Amino acid sequence: MQKKSLQSLWSSRFIFILAATGSAVGLGNIWKFPYITGVNGGGAFVLVYLLCVLAIGIPILMAEILLGRRGRKDPINCLKYLAAESGKSPLWKLLGWMGVIAGFLILSYYSVIAGWAMAYVPYMASGMFSGQGSDFINQQFDSLVSSPTTLVAWHTIFMFMTMFVISKGVRRGLENAIKYLMPTLFILLLVLLFYSYNYGAFSQGLSFLFSPDFSKISSDGILSAMGHAFFTLSLGMGAIMVYGSYLPKDASITSSAIWIALFDTIVALVAGMVIFPIVFANGLEAAAGPGLIFKTIPVAFSQMSGGTFFGSLFFIVLVFAAWTSSISLIEPAVVWLMDKFSVTRFKASIILGFLVWSVGLLSAFSFNILSEVTFSQSIVTSAGEFVILKDASIFDVLDYLTSNIMLPLGGLLIALFVAWKMKKEYVHQEIAAHPIIFPAWQFLLKFVAPTAVLIVFMNALGILAFIMK
Ligand code: PHE
């Protein structure tokens, strides 16, 4: 089997931060964060999400970069190798497996949603929304998702784009794209923020986002907030591990992780501050679900001068942001396949691209011809009934399974591995022994992150209520 010790490295730490930020910032920030915040009632959800980023996300982000840089392999071989290095069970590679599968499943539906964003580029550019109200805009969204052929067409194009970059090798395409992309995305968000501030119900939007009302959040909402902290930071599945494996030895992991998390969080919060003022000013539904940004952002552009131009640009940039995330979702699987079967990058890309595309059809159809296929699951304990899934579509189930279960579980195991299983001296070789940051990180990783993930899991399953009764 070929060893990848000679793997090429990022040209600098700055490029690593850019690439990891490119992975982190995507549909999760701009599409998913506002939509699940709306569904889960706002402020309390946002607060739990922020706490999770801080206390669980950043420490695990550091741990995952560390594993990647030390192992310099795909997640499966990386964990196998690092477990052996510290004299631990080879079964740790199963954690790598779970990550590779999670990335595969996430990409399958991620590509469908990225397809929606692509469909909006011509909508915007044609000027069909200009001067239109939210009724027309809602209708347009509904007619898009009810057409299986349109969704599959865009999903296909997006998968092609993703696998094209992957087949060329991530580094070459990525470095340049991200350097321009991230600043553009951010500037456009600021333009939108300016609009929301002037024309939206700004203070109502802000209070929805930032004044927590804990009666509005359920145990399941808390689980979603935690799951989203993992999703948005691309954590728990090996994407960051693979990117970390290209990180030069002398770069600081701590400050890289803090920058990535900071930027990712700011983008999400600004997206929320753009969207909710528009929602409230136009009498729209905060809990509109996955269509939320597609029903609100066009309203802003339809009323703005230059909206056709800025609106098209916004969705183009959103597609790019999704693109830089999607390649990181499948890169672990590609590196693994190349290594395992000694196939070329090109072949590995074609095989995986086709498989992900096929699974993605299920999500595309779950908005139309398969919308009747739903799943409900709840757990009844003597402490009450705990709803796990309620009339969930195939898309909802895939999302729940990956973000709420697989990513946090992956993150939990990464924390346990680095904090408890890896030899101390190896950890010290990777992370600088700062007198405050190092012990704080160890504490969070050893005790806080694992306990928090377990408590949130048990809470959502009703186990906690059962015990405390
Ligand atoms: N973080 C990406 C986003 O927010 C999604 C993602 C999840 C990417 C997991 C890689 C791994 O859009």
PDB file of N, CA and C in Angstrom, residues 378-410:
ATOM      1  N   SER A 378     -40.734   8.142  18.164  1.00  0.00           N
ATOM      2  CA  SER A 378     -40.578   8.792  19.457  1.00  0.00           C
ATOM      3  C   SER A 378     -40.322   7.741  20.519  1.00  0.00           C
ATOM      4  N   ILE A 379     -39.787   8.196  21.619  1.00  0.00           N
ATOM      5  CA  ILE A 379     -39.475   7.278  22.705  1.00  0.00           C
ATOM      6  C   ILE A 379     -40.380   7.645  23.873  1.00  0.00           C
ATOM      7  N   VAL A 380     -41.104   6.653  24.367  1.00  0.00           N
ATOM      8  CA  VAL A 380     -41.987   6.942  25.491  1.00  0.00           C
ATOM      9  C   VAL A 380     -41.344   6.396  26.761  1.00  0.00           C
ATOM     10  N   THR A 381     -41.112   7.287  27.703  1.00  0.00           N
ATOM     11  CA  THR A 381     -40.592   6.827  28.991  1.00  0.00           C
ATOM     12  C   THR A 381     -41.600   7.262  30.042  1.00  0.00           C
ATOM     13  N   SER A 382     -41.363   6.845  31.264  1.00  0.00           N
ATOM     14  CA  SER A 382     -42.308   7.270  32.296  1.00  0.00           C
ATOM     15  C   SER A 382     -42.186   8.767  32.559  1.00  0.00           C
ATOM     16  N   ALA A 383     -41.139   9.386  32.005  1.00  0.00           N
ATOM     17  CA  ALA A 383     -40.987  10.830  32.172  1.00  0.00           C
ATOM     18  C   ALA A 383     -41.648  11.599  31.039  1.00  0.00           C
ATOM     19  N   GLY A 384     -42.302  10.912  30.148  1.00  0.00           N
ATOM     20  CA  GLY A 384     -42.976  11.607  29.051  1.00  0.00           C
ATOM     21  C   GLY A 384     -42.543  11.050  27.700  1.00  0.00           C
ATOM     22  N   GLU A 385     -43.103  11.673  26.649  1.00  0.00           N
ATOM     23  CA  GLU A 385     -42.799  11.190  25.309  1.00  0.00           C
ATOM     24  C   GLU A 385     -41.726  12.076  24.677  1.00  0.00           C
ATOM     25  N   PHE A 386     -40.728  11.461  24.078  1.00  0.00           N
ATOM     26  CA  PHE A 386     -39.663  12.225  23.438  1.00  0.00           C
ATOM     27  C   PHE A 386     -39.684  11.981  21.940  1.00  0.00           C
ATOM     28  N   VAL A 387     -40.005  13.054  21.217  1.00  0.00           N
ATOM     29  CA  VAL A 387     -40.140  12.914  19.776  1.00  0.00           C
ATOM     30  C   VAL A 387     -38.761  12.979  19.134  1.00  0.00           C
ATOM     31  N   ILE A 388     -38.410  11.943  18.415  1.00  0.00           N
ATOM     32  CA  ILE A 388     -37.119  11.941  17.720  1.00  0.00           C
ATOM     33  C   ILE A 388     -37.334  12.504  16.317  1.00  0.00           C
ATOM     34  N   LEU A 389     -38.310  11.949  15.633  1.00  0.00           N
ATOM     35  CA  LEU A 389     -38.635  12.436  14.293  1.00  0.00           C
ATOM     36  C   LEU A 389     -40.141  12.527  14.176  1.00  0.00           C
ATOM     37  N   LYS A 390     -40.613  13.591  13.531  1.00  0.00           N
ATOM     38  CA  LYS A 390     -42.052  13.690  13.347  1.00  0.00           C
ATOM     39  C   LYS A 390     -42.332  14.021  11.890  1.00  0.00           C
ATOM     40  N   ASP A 391     -43.017  13.126  11.206  1.00  0.00           N
ATOM     41  CA  ASP A 391     -43.312  13.294   9.784  1.00  0.00           C
ATOM     42  C   ASP A 391     -42.099  13.776   8.997  1.00  0.00           C
ATOM     43  N   ALA A 392     -40.981  13.145   9.280  1.00  0.00           N
ATOM     44  CA  ALA A 392     -39.737  13.587   8.645  1.00  0.00           C
ATOM     45  C   ALA A 392     -39.602  12.981   7.254  1.00  0.00           C
ATOM     46  N   SER A 393     -39.208  13.831   6.297  1.00  0.00           N
ATOM     47  CA  SER A 393     -38.995  13.336   4.937  1.00  0.00           C
ATOM     48  C   SER A 393     -37.634  12.639   4.869  1.00  0.00           C
ATOM     49  N   ILE A 394     -37.340  12.045   3.721  1.00  0.00           N
ATOM     50  CA  ILE A 394     -36.050  11.364   3.576  1.00  0.00           C
ATOM     51  C   ILE A 394     -34.916  12.366   3.808  1.00  0.00           C
ATOM     52  N   PHE A 395     -35.089  13.571   3.243  1.00  0.00           N
ATOM     53  CA  PHE A 395     -34.089  14.617   3.457  1.00  0.00           C
ATOM     54  C   PHE A 395     -33.914  14.905   4.954  1.00  0.00           C
ATOM     55  N   ASP A 396     -35.039  15.060   5.670  1.00  0.00           N
ATOM     56  CA  ASP A 396     -34.961  15.343   7.112  1.00  0.00           C
ATOM     57  C   ASP A 396     -34.231  14.227   7.863  1.00  0.00           C
ATOM     58  N   VAL A 397     -34.524  12.985   7.482  1.00  0.00           N
ATOM     59  CA  VAL A 397     -33.921  11.854   8.189  1.00  0.00           C
ATOM     60  C   VAL A 397     -32.413  11.847   7.971  1.00  0.00           C
ATOM     61  N   LEU A 398     -31.997  12.070   6.719  1.00  0.00           N
ATOM     62  CA  LEU A 398     -30.559  12.081   6.432  1.00  0.00           C
ATOM     63  C   LEU A 398     -29.859  13.195   7.196  1.00  0.00           C
ATOM     64  N   ASP A 399     -30.515  14.352   7.233  1.00  0.00           N
ATOM     65  CA  ASP A 399     -29.935  15.479   7.933  1.00  0.00           C
ATOM     66  C   ASP A 399     -29.836  15.191   9.433  1.00  0.00           C
ATOM     67  N   TYR A 400     -30.914  14.631   9.982  1.00  0.00           N
ATOM     68  CA  TYR A 400     -30.935  14.325  11.419  1.00  0.00           C
ATOM     69  C   TYR A 400     -29.843  13.309  11.766  1.00  0.00           C
ATOM     70  N   LEU A 401     -29.822  12.252  10.985  1.00  0.00           N
ATOM     71  CA  LEU A 401     -28.868  11.171  11.240  1.00  0.00           C
ATOM     72  C   LEU A 401     -27.426  11.677  11.192  1.00  0.00           C
ATOM     73  N   THR A 402     -27.121  12.500  10.197  1.00  0.00           N
ATOM     74  CA  THR A 402     -25.742  12.960  10.059  1.00  0.00           C
ATOM     75  C   THR A 402     -25.435  14.075  11.058  1.00  0.00           C
ATOM     76  N   SER A 403     -26.185  15.206  10.997  1.00  0.00           N
ATOM     77  CA  SER A 403     -25.751  16.308  11.874  1.00  0.00           C
ATOM     78  C   SER A 403     -26.063  16.084  13.333  1.00  0.00           C
ATOM     79  N   ASN A 404     -27.184  15.464  13.642  1.00  0.00           N
ATOM     80  CA  ASN A 404     -27.511  15.363  15.067  1.00  0.00           C
ATOM     81  C   ASN A 404     -26.906  14.129  15.734  1.00  0.00           C
ATOM     82  N   ILE A 405     -26.571  13.119  14.950  1.00  0.00           N
ATOM     83  CA  ILE A 405     -26.035  11.913  15.580  1.00  0.00           C
ATOM     84  C   ILE A 405     -24.590  11.629  15.178  1.00  0.00           C
ATOM     85  N   MET A 406     -24.348  11.465  13.862  1.00  0.00           N
ATOM     86  CA  MET A 406     -23.014  11.004  13.465  1.00  0.00           C
ATOM     87  C   MET A 406     -21.908  12.025  13.780  1.00  0.00           C
ATOM     88  N   LEU A 407     -22.151  13.311  13.469  1.00  0.00           N
ATOM     89  CA  LEU A 407     -21.092  14.294  13.706  1.00  0.00           C
ATOM     90  C   LEU A 407     -20.781  14.477  15.195  1.00  0.00           C
ATOM     91  N   PRO A 408     -21.820  14.662  16.057  1.00  0.00           N
ATOM     92  CA  PRO A 408     -21.490  14.780  17.480  1.00  0.00           C
ATOM     93  C   PRO A 408     -20.829  13.520  18.038  1.00  0.00           C
ATOM     94  N   LEU A 409     -21.280  12.359  17.588  1.00  0.00           N
ATOM     95  CA  LEU A 409     -20.675  11.111  18.059  1.00  0.00           C
ATOM     96  C   LEU A 409     -19.217  11.039  17.601  1.00  0.00           C
ATOM     97  N   GLY A 410     -18.981  11.418  16.355  1.00  0.00           N
ATOM     98  CA  GLY A 410     -17.607  11.448  15.840  1.00  0.00           C
ATOM     99  C   GLY A 410     -16.761  12.412  16.661  1.00  0.00           C
TER     100      GLY A 410
END
